[in-house]
Structure formats: C-alpha cells, structure tokens
PDB file of C-alpha atoms and ligand atoms in Angstrom:
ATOM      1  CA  UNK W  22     -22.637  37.736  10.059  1.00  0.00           C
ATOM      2  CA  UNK W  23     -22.693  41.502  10.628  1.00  0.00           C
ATOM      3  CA  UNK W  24     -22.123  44.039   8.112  1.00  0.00           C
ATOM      4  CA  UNK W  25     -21.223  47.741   9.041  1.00  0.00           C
ATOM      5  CA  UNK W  26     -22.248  50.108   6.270  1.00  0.00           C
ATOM      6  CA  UNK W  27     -20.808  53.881   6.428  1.00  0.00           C
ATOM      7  CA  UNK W  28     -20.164  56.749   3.970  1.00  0.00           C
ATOM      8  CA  UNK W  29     -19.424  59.861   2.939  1.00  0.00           C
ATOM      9  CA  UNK W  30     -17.215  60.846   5.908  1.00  0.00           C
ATOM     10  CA  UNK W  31     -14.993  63.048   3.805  1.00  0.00           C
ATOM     11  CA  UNK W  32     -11.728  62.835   5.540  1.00  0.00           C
ATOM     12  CA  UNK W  33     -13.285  63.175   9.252  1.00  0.00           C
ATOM     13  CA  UNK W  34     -11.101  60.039  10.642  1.00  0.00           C
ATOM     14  CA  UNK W  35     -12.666  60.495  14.055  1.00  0.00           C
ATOM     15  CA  UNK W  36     -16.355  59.889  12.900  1.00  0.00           C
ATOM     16  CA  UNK W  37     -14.381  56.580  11.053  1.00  0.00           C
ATOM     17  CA  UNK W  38     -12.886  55.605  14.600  1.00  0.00           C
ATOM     18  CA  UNK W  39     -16.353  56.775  16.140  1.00  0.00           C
ATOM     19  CA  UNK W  40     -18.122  54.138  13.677  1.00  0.00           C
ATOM     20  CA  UNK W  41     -15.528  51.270  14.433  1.00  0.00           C
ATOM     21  CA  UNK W  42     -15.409  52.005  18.616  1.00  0.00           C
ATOM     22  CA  UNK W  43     -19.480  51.382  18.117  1.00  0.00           C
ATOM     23  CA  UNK W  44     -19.485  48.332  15.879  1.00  0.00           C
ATOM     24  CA  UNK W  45     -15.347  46.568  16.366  1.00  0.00           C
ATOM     25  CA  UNK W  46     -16.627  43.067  16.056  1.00  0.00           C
ATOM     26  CA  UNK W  47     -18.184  43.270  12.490  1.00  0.00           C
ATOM     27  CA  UNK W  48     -16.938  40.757   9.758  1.00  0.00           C
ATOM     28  CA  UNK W  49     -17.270  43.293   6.741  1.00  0.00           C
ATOM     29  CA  UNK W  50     -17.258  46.764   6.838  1.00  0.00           C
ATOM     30  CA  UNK W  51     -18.570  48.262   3.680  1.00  0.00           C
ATOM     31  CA  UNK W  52     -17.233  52.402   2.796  1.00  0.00           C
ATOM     32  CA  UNK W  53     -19.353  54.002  -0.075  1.00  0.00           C
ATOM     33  CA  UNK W  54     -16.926  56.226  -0.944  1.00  0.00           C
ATOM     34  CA  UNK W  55     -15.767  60.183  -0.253  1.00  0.00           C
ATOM     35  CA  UNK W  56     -13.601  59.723   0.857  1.00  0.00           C
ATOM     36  CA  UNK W  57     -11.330  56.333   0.167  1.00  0.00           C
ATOM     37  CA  UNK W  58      -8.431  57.109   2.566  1.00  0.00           C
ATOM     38  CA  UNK W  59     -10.925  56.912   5.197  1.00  0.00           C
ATOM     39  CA  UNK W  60     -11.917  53.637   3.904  1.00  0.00           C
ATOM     40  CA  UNK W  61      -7.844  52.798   3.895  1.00  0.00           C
ATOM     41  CA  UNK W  62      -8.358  54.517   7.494  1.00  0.00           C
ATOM     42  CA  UNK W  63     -10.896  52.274   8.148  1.00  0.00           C
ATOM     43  CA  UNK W  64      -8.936  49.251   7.419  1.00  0.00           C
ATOM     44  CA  UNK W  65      -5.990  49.955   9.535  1.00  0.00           C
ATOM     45  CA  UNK W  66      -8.229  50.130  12.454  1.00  0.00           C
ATOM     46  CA  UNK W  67      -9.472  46.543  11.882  1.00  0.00           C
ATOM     47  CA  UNK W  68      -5.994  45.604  10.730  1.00  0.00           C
ATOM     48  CA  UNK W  69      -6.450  44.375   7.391  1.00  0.00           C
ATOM     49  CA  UNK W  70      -5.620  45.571   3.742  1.00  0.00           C
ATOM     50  CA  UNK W  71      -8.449  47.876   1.779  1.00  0.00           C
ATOM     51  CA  UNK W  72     -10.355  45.187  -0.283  1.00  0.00           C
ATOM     52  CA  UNK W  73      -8.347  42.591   0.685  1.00  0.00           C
ATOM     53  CA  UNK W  74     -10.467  39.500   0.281  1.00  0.00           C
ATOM     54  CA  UNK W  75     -13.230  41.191  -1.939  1.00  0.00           C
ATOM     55  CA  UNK W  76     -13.944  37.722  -3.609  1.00  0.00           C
ATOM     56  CA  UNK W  77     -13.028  35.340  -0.476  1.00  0.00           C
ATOM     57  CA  UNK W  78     -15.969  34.703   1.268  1.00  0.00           C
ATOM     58  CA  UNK W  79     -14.261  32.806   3.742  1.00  0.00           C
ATOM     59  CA  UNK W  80     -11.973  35.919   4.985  1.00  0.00           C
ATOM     60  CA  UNK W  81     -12.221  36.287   8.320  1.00  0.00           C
ATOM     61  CA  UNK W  82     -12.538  40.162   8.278  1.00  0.00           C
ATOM     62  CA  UNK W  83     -13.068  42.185   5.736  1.00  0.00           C
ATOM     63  CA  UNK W  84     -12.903  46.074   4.465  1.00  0.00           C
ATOM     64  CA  UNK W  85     -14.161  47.116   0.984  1.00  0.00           C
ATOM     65  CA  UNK W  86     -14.319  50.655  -0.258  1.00  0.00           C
ATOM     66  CA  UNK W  87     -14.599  52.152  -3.429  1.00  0.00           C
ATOM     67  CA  UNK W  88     -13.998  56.128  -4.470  1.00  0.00           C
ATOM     68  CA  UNK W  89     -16.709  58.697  -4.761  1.00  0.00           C
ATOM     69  CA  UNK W  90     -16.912  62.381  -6.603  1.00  0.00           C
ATOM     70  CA  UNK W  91     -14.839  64.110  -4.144  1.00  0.00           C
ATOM     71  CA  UNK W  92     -11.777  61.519  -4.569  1.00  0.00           C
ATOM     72  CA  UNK W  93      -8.556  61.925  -7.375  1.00  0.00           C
ATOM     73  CA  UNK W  94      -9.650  59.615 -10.188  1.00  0.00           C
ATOM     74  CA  UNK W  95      -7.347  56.455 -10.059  1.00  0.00           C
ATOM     75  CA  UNK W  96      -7.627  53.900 -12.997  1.00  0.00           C
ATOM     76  CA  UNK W  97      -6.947  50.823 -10.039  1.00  0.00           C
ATOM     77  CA  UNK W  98      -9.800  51.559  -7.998  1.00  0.00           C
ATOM     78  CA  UNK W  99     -13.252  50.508  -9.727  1.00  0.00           C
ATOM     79  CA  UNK W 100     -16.177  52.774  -8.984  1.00  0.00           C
ATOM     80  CA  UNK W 101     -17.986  49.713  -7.947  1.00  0.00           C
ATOM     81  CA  UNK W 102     -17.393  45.996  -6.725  1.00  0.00           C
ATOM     82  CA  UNK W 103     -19.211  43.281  -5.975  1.00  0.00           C
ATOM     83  CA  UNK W 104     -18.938  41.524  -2.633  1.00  0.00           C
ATOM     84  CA  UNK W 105     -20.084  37.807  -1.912  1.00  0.00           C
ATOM     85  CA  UNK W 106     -21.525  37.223   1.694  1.00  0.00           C
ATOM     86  CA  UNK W 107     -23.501  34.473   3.303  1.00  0.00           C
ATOM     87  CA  UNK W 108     -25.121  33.576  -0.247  1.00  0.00           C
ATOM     88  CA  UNK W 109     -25.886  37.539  -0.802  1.00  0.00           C
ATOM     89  CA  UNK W 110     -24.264  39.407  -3.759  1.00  0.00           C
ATOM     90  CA  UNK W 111     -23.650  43.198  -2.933  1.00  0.00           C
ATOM     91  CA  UNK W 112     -22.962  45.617  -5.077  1.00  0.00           C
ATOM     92  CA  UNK W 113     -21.110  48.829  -3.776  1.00  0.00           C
ATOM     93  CA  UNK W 114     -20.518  52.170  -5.067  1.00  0.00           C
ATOM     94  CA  UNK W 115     -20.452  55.899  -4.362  1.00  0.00           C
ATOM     95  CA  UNK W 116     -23.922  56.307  -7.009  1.00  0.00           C
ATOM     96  CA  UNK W 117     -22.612  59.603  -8.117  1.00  0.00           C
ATOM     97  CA  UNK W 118     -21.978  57.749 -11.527  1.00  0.00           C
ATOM     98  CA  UNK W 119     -25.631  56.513 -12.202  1.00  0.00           C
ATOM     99  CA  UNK W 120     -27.281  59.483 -10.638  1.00  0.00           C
ATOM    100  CA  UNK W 121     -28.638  58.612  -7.231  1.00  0.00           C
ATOM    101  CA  UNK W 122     -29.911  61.943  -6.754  1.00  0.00           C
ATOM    102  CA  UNK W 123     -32.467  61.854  -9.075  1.00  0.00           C
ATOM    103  CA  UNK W 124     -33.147  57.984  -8.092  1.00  0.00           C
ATOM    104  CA  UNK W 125     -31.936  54.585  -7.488  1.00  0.00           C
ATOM    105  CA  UNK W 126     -33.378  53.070 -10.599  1.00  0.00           C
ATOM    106  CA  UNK W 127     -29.956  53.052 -12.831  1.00  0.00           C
ATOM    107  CA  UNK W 128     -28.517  51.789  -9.895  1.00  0.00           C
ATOM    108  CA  UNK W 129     -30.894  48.448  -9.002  1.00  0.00           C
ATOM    109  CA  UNK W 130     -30.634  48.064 -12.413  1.00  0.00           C
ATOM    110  CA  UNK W 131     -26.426  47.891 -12.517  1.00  0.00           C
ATOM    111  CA  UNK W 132     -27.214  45.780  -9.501  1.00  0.00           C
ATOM    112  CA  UNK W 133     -29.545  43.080 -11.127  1.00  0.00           C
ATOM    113  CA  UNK W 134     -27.445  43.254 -14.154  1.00  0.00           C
ATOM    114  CA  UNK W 135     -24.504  42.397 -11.738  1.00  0.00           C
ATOM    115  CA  UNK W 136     -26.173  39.291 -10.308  1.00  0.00           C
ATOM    116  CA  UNK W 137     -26.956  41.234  -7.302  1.00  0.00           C
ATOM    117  CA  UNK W 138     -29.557  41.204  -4.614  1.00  0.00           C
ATOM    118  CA  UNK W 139     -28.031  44.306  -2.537  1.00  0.00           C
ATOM    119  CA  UNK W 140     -27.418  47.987  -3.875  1.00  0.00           C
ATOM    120  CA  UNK W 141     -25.305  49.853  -1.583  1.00  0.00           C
ATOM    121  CA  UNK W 142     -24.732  53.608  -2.105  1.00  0.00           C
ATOM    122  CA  UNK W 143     -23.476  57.184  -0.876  1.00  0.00           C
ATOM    123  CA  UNK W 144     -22.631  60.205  -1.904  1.00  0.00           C
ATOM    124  CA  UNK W 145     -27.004  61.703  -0.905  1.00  0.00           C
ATOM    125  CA  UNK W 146     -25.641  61.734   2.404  1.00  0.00           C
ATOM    126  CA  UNK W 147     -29.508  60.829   3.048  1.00  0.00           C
ATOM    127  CA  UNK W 148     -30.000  57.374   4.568  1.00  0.00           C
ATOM    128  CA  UNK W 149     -32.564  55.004   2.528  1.00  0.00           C
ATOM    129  CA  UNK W 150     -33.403  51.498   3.304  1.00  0.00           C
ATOM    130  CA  UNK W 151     -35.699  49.848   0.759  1.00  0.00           C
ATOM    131  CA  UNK W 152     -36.376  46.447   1.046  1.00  0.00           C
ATOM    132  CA  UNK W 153     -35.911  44.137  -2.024  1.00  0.00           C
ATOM    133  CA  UNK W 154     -38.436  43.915  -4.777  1.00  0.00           C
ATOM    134  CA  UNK W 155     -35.929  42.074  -5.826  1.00  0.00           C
ATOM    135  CA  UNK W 156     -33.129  44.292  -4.901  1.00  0.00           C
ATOM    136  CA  UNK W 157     -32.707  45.820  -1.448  1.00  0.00           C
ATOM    137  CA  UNK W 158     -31.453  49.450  -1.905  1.00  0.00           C
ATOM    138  CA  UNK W 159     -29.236  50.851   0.915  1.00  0.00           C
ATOM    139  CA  UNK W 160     -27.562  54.689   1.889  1.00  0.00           C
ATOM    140  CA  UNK W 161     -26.237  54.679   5.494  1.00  0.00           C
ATOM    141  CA  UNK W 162     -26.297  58.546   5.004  1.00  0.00           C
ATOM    142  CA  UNK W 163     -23.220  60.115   6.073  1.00  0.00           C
ATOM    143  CA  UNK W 164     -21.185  59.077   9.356  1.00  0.00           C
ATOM    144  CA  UNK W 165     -19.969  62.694   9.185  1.00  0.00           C
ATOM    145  CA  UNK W 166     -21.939  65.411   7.069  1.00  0.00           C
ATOM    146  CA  UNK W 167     -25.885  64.641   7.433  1.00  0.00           C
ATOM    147  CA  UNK W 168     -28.159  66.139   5.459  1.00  0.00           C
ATOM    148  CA  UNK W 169     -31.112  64.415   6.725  1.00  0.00           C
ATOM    149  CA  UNK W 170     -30.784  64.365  10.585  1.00  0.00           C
ATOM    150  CA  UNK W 171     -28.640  66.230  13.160  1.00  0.00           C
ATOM    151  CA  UNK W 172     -27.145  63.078  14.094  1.00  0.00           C
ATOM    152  CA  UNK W 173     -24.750  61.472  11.412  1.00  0.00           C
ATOM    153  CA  UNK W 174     -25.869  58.059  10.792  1.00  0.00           C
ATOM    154  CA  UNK W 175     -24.600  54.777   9.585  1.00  0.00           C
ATOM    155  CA  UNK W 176     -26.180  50.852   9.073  1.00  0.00           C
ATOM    156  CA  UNK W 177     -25.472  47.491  10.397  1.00  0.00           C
ATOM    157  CA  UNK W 178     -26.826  44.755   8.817  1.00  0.00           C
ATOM    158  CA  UNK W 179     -27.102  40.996   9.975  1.00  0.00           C
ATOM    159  CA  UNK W 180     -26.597  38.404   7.083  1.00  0.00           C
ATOM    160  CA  UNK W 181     -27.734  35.071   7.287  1.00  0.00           C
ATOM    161  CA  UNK W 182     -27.509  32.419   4.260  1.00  0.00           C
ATOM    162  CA  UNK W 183     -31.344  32.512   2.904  1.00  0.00           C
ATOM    163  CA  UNK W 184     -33.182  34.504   5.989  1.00  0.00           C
ATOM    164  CA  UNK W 185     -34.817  38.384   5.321  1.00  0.00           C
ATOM    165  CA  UNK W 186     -31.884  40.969   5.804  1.00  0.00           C
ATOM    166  CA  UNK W 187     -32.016  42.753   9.114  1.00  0.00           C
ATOM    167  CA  UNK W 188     -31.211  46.450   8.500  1.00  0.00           C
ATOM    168  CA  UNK W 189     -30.373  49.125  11.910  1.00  0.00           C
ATOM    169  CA  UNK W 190     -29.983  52.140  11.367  1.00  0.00           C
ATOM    170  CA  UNK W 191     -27.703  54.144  13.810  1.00  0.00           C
ATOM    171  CA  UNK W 192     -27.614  57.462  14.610  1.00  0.00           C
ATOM    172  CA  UNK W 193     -24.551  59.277  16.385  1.00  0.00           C
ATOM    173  CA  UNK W 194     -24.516  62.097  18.775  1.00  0.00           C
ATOM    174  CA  UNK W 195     -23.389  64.949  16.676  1.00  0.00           C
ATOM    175  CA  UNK W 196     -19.017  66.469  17.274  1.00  0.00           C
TER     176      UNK W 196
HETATM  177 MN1  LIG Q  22     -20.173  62.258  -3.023  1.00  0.00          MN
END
C-alpha cells in the first residue's frame, strides 16, 4: 500500500492540495504536524474524517495528523499516535517534544518503546530517511517552508507485509 508522508505546511492549503493532486490514490496519508487544520484540510480533500480509522487497519483510506509547536494546545489531540499498516507499527509526531533538533535518539527510543518499527517526524523542516537499525527514522521536510532545498519536499512510501520499506522522496517546484 502507499503511504504519503508531508509536514510542516503551516497553513499553506495549496502546497496541501499540491501534495494530494501529485499522490490522490494513496491509502494513508500521514501529517506531522504545524499545522493540524491542514491535516483536517487534508482530509476533506480525500473525503474522510482526521484520524478516522487510526486503529482499523482495514480502512479503506486513511488521514492521521497530530499537532506540532506552532498549533493551540488541545487536551483531545495526542502529540503522537501510533498507526498499524501492512504488519508495520508507525509512530507519528511533530518531534518538537523529544527534541529532534538536536537528534532522533529520544525519538527511536519513544518509538521502540511504542512497539514500533517506523519514527515519523516534522517540525526540522529538513527531510531525513534512515533506514531501520531497528527503527526506520523519517522527516518528509516541509511541503511548504524548506530549509534544506529550494524545492519543498514530501515522501511516499510503499508498504508491503514483511518486504524492506521503499522510501521516495519528492521534491516540488517551488510557488
Ligand atoms: Mn514545528
């Protein structure tokens, strides 16, 4: 199945519907926060709930999102949540609450504490894909603010039940 991974577009809707007119036929859509009415946006383009599902691997789409730094604190949205998919567990959050700028340690280690094999994270605005040793580590960068590239960037990822995880990273032409 194909995961689309975005972040840290910050209330730019058109780099959400830029995202979604690239990638429309994706079965989860993971946001990693900043902000989550983009997420929300997100969702109403694929025409399902926010986090509908979250547990139900069987859903047939699929749009999870949690908050990051730059959203209101709200007591019913977790900072992270763990997704099930094609025998993967991923854990999602924005990372500005275990310090991804100095380093994705604290944040493998939530992961593998979670029962995770996946670490998905925003807020750096920098994209990093690091395979698993054991936990893959993931940043699509930011669909609408790089800070790495010109281009703003985002992931897909193709899930299969017990096969290596095939990671692309995409790059968009800049507004
Ligand atoms: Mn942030």
């Amino acid at each position: 199945m194909k995961l689309v991974i975005l972040s840290d577009t910050h209330g730019n809707t058109s780099a959400v519907e830029r995202v979604y007119a690239e990638q429309p036929d994706a079965a989860l859509y993971l946001h990693a926060g900043d902000v989550l009415s983009d997420a929300r946006y997100l969702a109403m383009l694929v025409g399902v709930q926010l986090n509908d599902g979250e547990d139900d691997e069987q859903a047939a789409r699929r749009v999870i999102g949690v908050p990051g730094n730059s959203d209101w604190p709200d007591a019913n949205q977790p900072l992270a949540r763990v997704i099930a998919a094609e025998g993967h567990r991923i854990l999602l959050t924005h990372g500005h609450s275990c310090g991804v700028r100095y380093g994705t340690e604290l944040l493998a280690q939530a992961a593998a504490d979670a029962d995770c094999d996946i670490a998905v994270y925003g807020h750096t605005h920098v994209v990093e894909i690091t395979p698993g040793t054991p936990i893959t580590v993931l940043c699509p960068g930011s669909a609408a603010r790089p800070r790495d590239a010109y281009e703003p960037s985002y992931l897909t990822v193709e899930l299969a039940r017990g096969k290596a995880l095939e990671v692309k990273l995409h790059r968009m032409k800049q507004f």
